[in-house]
Coordinates of C-alpha atoms and ligand atoms in Angstrom, one line a residue:
M189 CA -2.2 9.8 4.2
A190 CA -2.8 8.1 1.1
V191 CA -1.4 8.1 -3.3
H192 CA -2.6 7.2 -9.3
T193 CA -3.7 5.5 -17.3
A194 CA -4.5 2.6 -20.1
T195 CA -3.9 -1.0 -19.2
P196 CA -0.2 -1.6 -19.2
A197 CA 1.2 -3.5 -22.1
N198 CA 2.3 -6.3 -19.7
P199 CA 0.8 -7.2 -16.3
P200 CA 2.6 -5.3 -13.6
D201 CA 4.6 -8.3 -12.4
Q202 CA 6.0 -8.7 -15.8
Q203 CA 7.0 -5.1 -16.3
P204 CA 10.6 -4.2 -15.8
D205 CA 11.0 -3.3 -12.1
P206 CA 12.1 0.4 -12.1
V207 CA 13.3 0.1 -8.5
H208 CA 15.1 -3.0 -7.3
V209 CA 14.3 -3.4 -3.6
T210 CA 17.5 -5.2 -3.1
D211 CA 19.6 -2.3 -4.4
R212 CA 21.9 -1.6 -1.6
V213 CA 22.7 1.4 0.4
G214 CA 26.3 2.0 0.8
S215 CA 27.5 -1.0 -1.3
G216 CA 30.8 -0.8 -3.1
S217 CA 34.2 0.0 -1.9
D218 CA 33.1 2.8 0.4
P219 CA 30.0 2.2 2.4
F220 CA 29.3 5.9 2.7
D221 CA 29.1 6.4 -1.0
A222 CA 25.3 6.5 -0.9
G223 CA 25.3 9.3 1.6
R224 CA 28.0 11.4 0.1
D225 CA 27.5 14.0 -2.5
P226 CA 29.2 12.6 -5.6
M227 CA 29.4 16.2 -7.0
G228 CA 31.7 17.4 -4.3
G229 CA 29.4 19.4 -2.1
R230 CA 27.4 20.9 -5.0
P231 CA 23.6 20.5 -5.3
R232 CA 22.3 17.6 -7.5
P233 CA 19.3 17.7 -9.7
P234 CA 16.1 16.1 -8.3
V235 CA 15.2 12.6 -9.1
G236 CA 11.7 13.1 -7.8
L237 CA 9.2 15.9 -7.1
Y238 CA 6.7 16.1 -4.2
L239 CA 3.6 18.3 -4.3
H240 CA 1.8 18.9 -1.0
I241 CA -2.0 19.3 -1.5
P242 CA -3.2 20.5 2.0
F243 CA -7.0 20.1 1.7
C244 CA -9.2 17.6 3.5
V245 CA -12.9 17.6 4.0
S246 CA -12.5 17.2 7.7
L247 CA -9.7 16.7 10.2
C248 CA -8.7 13.4 11.7
P249 CA -7.7 14.0 15.3
Y250 CA -4.4 12.1 15.0
C251 CA -3.3 14.0 11.8
D252 CA 0.1 15.6 11.9
F253 CA 0.1 16.6 8.2
V254 CA -0.3 20.2 7.0
V255 CA -4.0 20.2 6.3
V256 CA -6.8 22.8 5.9
T257 CA -10.4 21.7 6.2
G258 CA -14.0 22.7 5.9
H259 CA -15.1 25.5 3.6
A260 CA -11.5 25.9 2.3
A261 CA -11.7 22.4 0.9
R262 CA -15.0 22.4 -1.0
G263 CA -18.0 24.4 -1.8
P264 CA -18.3 28.1 -2.8
G265 CA -15.5 29.1 -0.4
S266 CA -13.0 26.5 -1.7
R267 CA -9.5 27.8 -2.0
I268 CA -8.3 24.9 -4.1
E269 CA -8.3 26.8 -7.4
A270 CA -6.3 29.6 -6.0
F271 CA -4.0 27.1 -4.4
V272 CA -3.4 25.3 -7.7
G273 CA -2.5 28.7 -9.2
A274 CA 0.0 29.2 -6.4
L275 CA 1.5 25.7 -7.0
H276 CA 2.0 26.5 -10.7
A277 CA 3.8 29.7 -9.6
E278 CA 6.1 27.9 -7.2
L279 CA 6.8 25.2 -9.8
T280 CA 8.0 28.0 -12.2
L281 CA 10.1 29.7 -9.6
R282 CA 11.7 26.4 -8.4
A283 CA 12.4 25.3 -12.0
D284 CA 13.9 28.8 -12.8
A285 CA 16.2 28.4 -9.7
L286 CA 17.3 24.9 -10.8
D287 CA 18.0 26.1 -14.3
A288 CA 20.2 28.8 -12.9
I289 CA 22.5 26.4 -11.1
D290 CA 25.7 25.9 -13.0
G291 CA 26.1 22.3 -14.1
I292 CA 22.7 20.9 -13.4
G293 CA 20.4 23.5 -15.1
G294 CA 18.8 23.5 -18.5
P295 CA 17.4 21.1 -20.9
D296 CA 20.0 18.4 -20.4
R297 CA 18.8 17.7 -16.8
T298 CA 17.6 14.1 -16.3
A299 CA 13.9 13.8 -16.3
L300 CA 12.1 13.0 -13.0
R301 CA 11.7 9.3 -12.0
S302 CA 8.9 10.1 -9.7
V303 CA 6.2 12.6 -9.0
Y304 CA 4.1 12.3 -5.8
L305 CA 0.9 14.3 -5.1
G306 CA 0.5 13.8 -1.3
G307 CA -1.6 15.5 1.3
G308 CA -4.1 16.2 2.6
T309 CA -6.4 14.7 0.0
P310 CA -5.0 15.3 -3.5
S311 CA -8.0 13.4 -4.9
L312 CA -10.1 16.5 -4.1
L313 CA -8.4 18.1 -7.2
T314 CA -10.1 17.7 -10.5
A315 CA -8.5 15.5 -13.1
A316 CA -8.0 18.7 -15.2
Q317 CA -6.1 20.3 -12.4
V318 CA -3.9 17.2 -12.0
A319 CA -3.3 17.1 -15.7
G320 CA -2.4 20.8 -15.8
L321 CA 0.2 20.3 -13.0
L322 CA 1.7 17.2 -14.6
D323 CA 1.9 19.0 -18.0
H324 CA 3.7 21.9 -16.3
I325 CA 6.1 19.6 -14.5
A326 CA 6.8 17.7 -17.7
D327 CA 7.6 21.0 -19.4
R328 CA 9.9 22.4 -16.8
F329 CA 11.4 19.4 -15.0
G330 CA 10.8 16.6 -17.5
I331 CA 9.0 13.4 -16.4
A332 CA 10.6 10.1 -17.5
L333 CA 8.5 7.9 -19.8
D334 CA 8.4 5.1 -17.2
A335 CA 8.1 7.5 -14.2
E336 CA 6.0 6.6 -11.2
V337 CA 3.3 9.2 -10.7
T338 CA 1.5 8.7 -7.4
L339 CA -1.7 10.4 -6.1
E340 CA -3.0 9.9 -2.6
A341 CA -6.7 9.4 -2.4
N342 CA -9.2 9.0 0.4
P343 CA -11.6 6.2 -0.4
G344 CA -15.0 7.8 0.4
P345 CA -17.3 8.3 -2.6
T346 CA -17.1 12.1 -2.4
E347 CA -13.4 12.2 -1.7
R348 CA -11.7 9.7 -4.1
G349 CA -12.3 11.9 -7.1
D350 CA -12.2 11.0 -10.7
I351 CA -9.8 8.0 -10.7
A352 CA -10.2 7.3 -14.4
G353 CA -9.5 11.0 -15.1
F354 CA -6.4 10.9 -12.9
R355 CA -5.2 7.9 -14.9
A356 CA -5.8 9.8 -18.1
A357 CA -3.8 12.7 -16.7
G358 CA -0.8 10.5 -16.2
V359 CA -1.2 9.0 -12.7
T360 CA 0.3 5.5 -12.5
R361 CA 0.0 4.8 -8.8
L362 CA -2.9 5.3 -6.4
S363 CA -2.3 5.3 -2.7
I364 CA -5.5 4.8 -0.8
G365 CA -5.9 5.9 2.8
A366 CA -7.9 2.9 4.1
Q367 CA -6.4 2.8 7.6
S368 CA -8.7 0.0 8.8
M369 CA -11.4 -2.3 7.5
D370 CA -13.3 -2.2 10.7
P371 CA -16.2 0.3 10.6
A372 CA -16.0 1.1 14.4
E373 CA -12.3 1.7 14.2
L374 CA -12.8 4.0 11.2
R375 CA -15.4 6.0 13.1
R376 CA -13.1 6.3 16.2
L377 CA -10.3 7.6 13.9
G378 CA -12.6 10.3 12.5
R379 CA -12.5 8.8 9.0
R380 CA -15.3 9.5 6.6
H381 CA -15.4 6.2 4.8
D382 CA -16.5 2.6 5.3
P383 CA -14.7 -0.6 4.3
V384 CA -17.0 -0.9 1.3
D385 CA -15.5 2.4 0.0
V386 CA -12.0 0.9 0.1
R387 CA -13.2 -2.0 -2.1
A388 CA -14.9 0.4 -4.5
A389 CA -11.8 2.6 -4.8
I390 CA -9.5 -0.3 -5.6
A391 CA -12.0 -1.6 -8.1
E392 CA -12.2 1.8 -9.8
A393 CA -8.4 2.0 -9.9
R394 CA -8.1 -1.4 -11.5
A395 CA -10.9 -0.6 -14.0
A396 CA -9.1 2.6 -14.9
G397 CA -5.8 0.7 -15.5
I398 CA -3.9 2.2 -12.7
R399 CA -0.6 0.2 -12.7
S400 CA 0.0 0.1 -8.9
V401 CA -2.4 0.3 -6.0
S402 CA -1.3 0.9 -2.5
V403 CA -3.2 0.7 0.8
D404 CA -2.3 2.5 4.0
L405 CA -3.2 0.9 7.3
L406 CA -2.9 2.0 10.9
M407 CA -2.1 -0.2 13.9
D408 CA -2.2 0.4 17.6
V409 CA -5.3 2.6 17.2
P410 CA -8.0 3.1 19.9
G411 CA -10.3 0.1 20.3
Q412 CA -8.2 -2.1 18.0
T413 CA -7.6 -5.7 19.0
L414 CA -5.4 -8.4 17.6
A415 CA -8.5 -10.1 16.2
S416 CA -9.8 -6.9 14.5
W417 CA -6.3 -6.2 13.1
D418 CA -6.2 -9.7 11.7
A419 CA -9.5 -9.2 10.1
T420 CA -8.3 -6.0 8.5
L421 CA -5.2 -7.6 7.2
H422 CA -7.2 -10.5 5.6
A423 CA -9.7 -8.1 4.1
V424 CA -7.0 -6.0 2.5
A425 CA -5.1 -9.1 1.4
S426 CA -8.2 -10.4 -0.4
L427 CA -8.3 -7.1 -2.4
E428 CA -4.9 -7.9 -3.9
P429 CA -3.2 -4.5 -3.6
D430 CA 0.3 -4.1 -5.0
H431 CA 1.7 -2.4 -1.9
V432 CA 0.6 -2.1 1.7
S433 CA 1.9 0.4 4.3
T434 CA 1.3 -0.5 7.9
Y435 CA 2.0 2.5 10.2
Q436 CA 1.9 2.4 13.9
L437 CA -0.2 5.3 15.1
T438 CA 2.2 8.0 16.3
L439 CA 0.9 10.7 18.7
D440 CA 3.8 13.2 18.7
D441 CA 3.3 16.7 19.8
P442 CA 4.5 19.1 17.1
D443 CA 3.7 22.1 19.4
A444 CA 6.0 20.8 22.1
E445 CA 8.7 20.1 19.5
G446 CA 8.6 23.8 18.4
L447 CA 7.5 22.9 14.9
T448 CA 4.3 25.1 14.8
T449 CA 5.9 28.6 14.8
V450 CA 4.9 31.0 12.1
E451 CA 7.9 29.7 10.0
G452 CA 7.4 26.1 11.1
D453 CA 6.5 23.2 8.9
H454 CA 3.6 22.0 11.0
L455 CA 0.2 23.6 12.1
P456 CA -0.8 23.9 15.7
V457 CA -2.8 21.0 17.2
R458 CA -6.4 21.9 18.0
A459 CA -7.7 21.4 21.5
G460 CA -10.1 18.6 20.6
A461 CA -7.4 16.7 18.8
R462 CA -5.1 17.1 21.8
R463 CA -7.7 15.5 24.1
W464 CA -8.3 12.7 21.6
R465 CA -4.5 12.0 21.4
R466 CA -4.2 11.8 25.2
R467 CA -7.0 9.2 25.3
A468 CA -5.5 7.3 22.4
A469 CA -2.1 7.3 23.9
A470 CA -3.4 5.8 27.1
E471 CA -4.8 2.8 25.1
Q472 CA -1.6 2.1 23.2
D473 CA 0.4 -1.1 24.1
Q474 CA 3.9 -1.8 22.8
D475 CA 3.6 -5.6 23.1
R476 CA 0.3 -5.7 21.3
A477 CA 1.8 -3.4 18.6
A478 CA 4.7 -5.9 18.2
A479 CA 2.2 -8.8 17.9
M480 CA 0.3 -6.8 15.2
D481 CA 3.5 -6.2 13.3
A482 CA 4.3 -9.9 13.3
R483 CA 0.7 -10.7 12.2
A484 CA 1.1 -8.3 9.3
D485 CA 4.2 -10.2 8.2
R486 CA 2.4 -13.5 8.3
V487 CA -0.7 -12.5 6.5
L488 CA 0.9 -10.2 3.9
D489 CA 3.9 -12.4 3.2
A490 CA 1.5 -15.2 2.3
V491 CA 0.0 -13.2 -0.5
G492 CA 3.4 -12.0 -1.9
L493 CA 3.6 -8.6 -0.2
A494 CA 7.2 -8.7 1.1
R495 CA 8.5 -6.2 3.6
Y496 CA 11.1 -4.0 2.0
E497 CA 11.1 -1.2 4.6
L498 CA 10.1 -0.9 8.2
S499 CA 6.5 0.0 7.4
N500 CA 6.2 -1.0 3.8
R501 CA 5.5 -4.2 1.8
A502 CA 5.1 -4.7 -1.9
R503 CA 4.7 -7.3 -4.6
P504 CA 7.8 -7.5 -6.9
G505 CA 8.1 -4.4 -9.0
H506 CA 5.8 -2.3 -6.8
A507 CA 8.1 -0.8 -4.1
S508 CA 7.5 3.0 -3.9
R509 CA 10.1 4.6 -6.1
H510 CA 9.5 8.0 -4.6
N511 CA 9.9 6.9 -1.0
L512 CA 13.0 4.8 -1.9
A513 CA 14.6 8.1 -3.0
Y514 CA 14.1 9.5 0.5
W515 CA 15.5 6.4 2.1
R516 CA 18.5 6.5 -0.2
R517 CA 19.1 10.3 0.4
E518 CA 18.6 11.1 -3.2
P519 CA 17.6 14.7 -4.1
V520 CA 13.9 15.4 -4.2
E521 CA 12.3 18.8 -5.1
A522 CA 9.1 19.7 -3.2
V523 CA 6.4 22.4 -3.5
G524 CA 3.4 23.3 -1.4
P525 CA 2.9 24.4 2.2
G526 CA 5.0 22.3 4.7
A527 CA 6.8 20.5 1.9
H528 CA 10.4 19.4 2.4
A529 CA 13.1 19.3 -0.4
F530 CA 16.6 18.0 -0.4
D531 CA 19.3 18.7 -3.1
G532 CA 22.0 16.5 -1.8
V533 CA 23.6 19.2 0.3
T534 CA 20.8 21.4 1.8
R535 CA 17.4 20.5 3.2
R536 CA 14.7 23.1 2.6
W537 CA 11.1 23.4 3.8
N538 CA 8.2 25.7 3.1
A539 CA 6.3 27.1 6.1
A540 CA 3.0 25.4 6.7
R541 CA 0.5 28.3 6.7
L542 CA -1.7 28.4 3.6
D543 CA -2.4 32.2 3.8
R544 CA 1.3 33.1 3.8
Y545 CA 1.9 30.6 1.0
L546 CA -0.8 32.1 -1.2
A547 CA 0.2 35.7 -0.3
A548 CA 3.8 35.0 -1.6
L549 CA 2.8 33.2 -4.8
V550 CA -0.4 34.8 -5.8
P551 CA 0.0 38.4 -4.4
P552 CA -2.9 40.8 -4.7
D553 CA -3.0 43.5 -7.4
D554 CA -1.1 41.4 -9.9
G555 CA 2.2 41.7 -8.0
S556 CA 5.1 39.4 -9.0
P557 CA 5.1 36.0 -7.2
S558 CA 7.9 35.2 -4.8
L559 CA 9.1 32.0 -3.2
P560 CA 7.1 31.2 0.0
P561 CA 8.5 31.6 3.5
G562 CA 10.4 28.6 5.0
G563 CA 13.8 27.6 6.1
T564 CA 17.0 25.7 5.1
E565 CA 19.5 23.5 6.8
V566 CA 22.9 22.5 5.4
I567 CA 23.7 18.9 6.3
D568 CA 27.2 18.4 7.8
D569 CA 29.3 15.3 7.2
P570 CA 28.6 13.5 10.6
T571 CA 24.9 14.0 10.0
V572 CA 25.2 12.7 6.4
R573 CA 26.8 9.5 7.8
A574 CA 24.2 9.1 10.5
E575 CA 21.3 9.7 8.1
T576 CA 22.8 7.2 5.6
A577 CA 23.0 4.5 8.2
I578 CA 19.6 5.2 9.8
L579 CA 17.8 5.4 6.5
G580 CA 19.6 2.3 5.2
L581 CA 18.7 0.3 8.3
R582 CA 15.0 1.1 7.6
L583 CA 15.3 -1.0 4.4
A584 CA 15.2 -4.8 4.6
D585 CA 18.6 -5.1 3.0
G586 CA 20.2 -2.9 5.7
I587 CA 23.6 -1.4 5.4
D588 CA 27.2 -2.5 4.6
A589 CA 28.8 -4.1 7.6
A590 CA 31.7 -1.7 7.2
F591 CA 29.4 1.0 8.8
G592 CA 30.2 -0.9 12.1
E593 CA 33.8 0.2 11.8
D594 CA 33.1 3.9 11.6
P595 CA 34.3 5.6 14.7
R596 CA 31.1 7.6 15.1
L597 CA 28.6 4.9 14.2
G598 CA 30.3 1.8 15.4
P599 CA 29.5 2.1 19.1
G600 CA 25.7 2.6 18.4
L601 CA 25.7 -0.4 16.0
A602 CA 27.6 -2.5 18.5
W603 CA 25.1 -1.6 21.2
G604 CA 22.3 -2.6 18.8
M605 CA 24.0 -6.0 18.2
A606 CA 24.6 -6.6 21.9
H607 CA 20.9 -6.1 22.5
E608 CA 19.8 -8.2 19.5
L609 CA 18.3 -5.2 17.7
V610 CA 20.9 -5.3 14.9
A611 CA 22.3 -8.5 13.3
R612 CA 25.0 -9.3 10.8
R613 CA 23.8 -11.1 7.7
A614 CA 26.8 -11.9 5.5
D615 CA 28.3 -8.5 4.7
R616 CA 25.2 -6.5 5.8
L617 CA 23.9 -5.1 9.0
V618 CA 20.1 -5.4 9.4
L619 CA 17.5 -4.7 12.0
T620 CA 16.2 -7.8 13.7
P621 CA 12.4 -8.2 14.2
R622 CA 12.8 -6.8 17.7
G623 CA 15.1 -4.1 16.3
R624 CA 12.3 -3.1 13.9
L625 CA 10.0 -2.4 16.8
L626 CA 12.7 -0.6 18.8
S627 CA 14.4 1.0 15.8
N628 CA 14.3 4.5 17.4
E629 CA 16.5 3.2 20.3
V630 CA 19.1 2.2 17.7
F631 CA 18.7 5.3 15.6
A632 CA 19.1 7.7 18.6
R633 CA 22.5 6.1 19.3
L634 CA 23.7 6.8 15.7
L635 CA 22.9 10.5 15.7
P636 CA 25.9 12.9 16.0
Ligands
SF4_156 S1 -7.5 12.3 5.6 FE1 -5.2 12.1 6.0 S2 -4.3 14.1 5.7 FE2 -6.6 14.4 5.9 S3 -6.9 14.9 8.0 FE3 -7.2 12.7 7.8 S4 -5.1 11.9 8.3 FE4 -4.9 14.0 7.9

């Protein structure tokens, strides 16, 4: 889903770019440097922090995120306040744990470069709640002065929240879950807003002085045509966002993948959503999706939104710093139900169920909070290499050509080149336009 103080001293394009899109993955003498732990197998301090806010007013049938809806999200039965208390408790416990690690704990730790409030619909929080969380994070983790602080927002008038208040709290980037600018498509997707709300949300963000505004769009959705996609692209381009994400609608089945167990990081799919997904899948068309992706390049390139990652385009200086950390395999801390963290060695996740999350962190009868249930996975060296190559190929700049000589990765990359899905550009390997559409075919051949 979607991402949010005073007018910057310089217009965004003239501000120093904190993230150089052309920074390379695996450059230097050893192409695997970016995927290796430079601290010799020890955890590294996080460069970013993700907070998962699981509340939405209603559930979109295609949604795979950890979300709770209805009375829990607003009104007298709202659990948001209790949840924010639990988030504070988890932040304290995670910071304590980090402080206790020899070599990276304590006040000398580098301040976070990014904080990301995702969901769900984080804009359902009050500005005071967001300010409280950011103050706590600044106190325990540190937030760099030029940090990117993103808040996802739904555009509807009762969902986009207090954008000026978020800006005053420290939000610098707003990610707006527009998905489409076609009213009929929005209704079919179960969205609660109209195109006019997207325009209003962007106008409010600009008026509040939000530095960077991003818009999420979905392609290959039920009832969508090339013409309606074209109209959506032109409507969004005319609003002059700084960043646009174009995601192909994915209809994976987290139940079938075994992700919805009690310790899992997903919630079970409801019966109605399952029926909706079956109908939507029947309407999807790979060739039309390819044509839509090419249209997005044409329309968005023309207004200066250059593709820097498979699904993401930005004006100079507006690439998502937080997401770049994931694609570069940098350590990111995470809190909230279903949230995933990585410390450079181990991947950790919280279980998805809100009740269990609250029971651990705000136990009854004033018990002591404990870390929520979840799981961990240590990443072995072959997986590090594969992840480094796969994530690097997602970026427009690709990976060092020397990856092609790696005994494990070379055959898969050679297969991609033979099928014109991967191409060599000087000393880099990049996905071709066809390779971007069939990237999973390449990635599957790189996994150990
Ligand atoms: S608004 Fe986003 S997070 Fe909420 S239910 Fe819809 S898709 Fe899921």
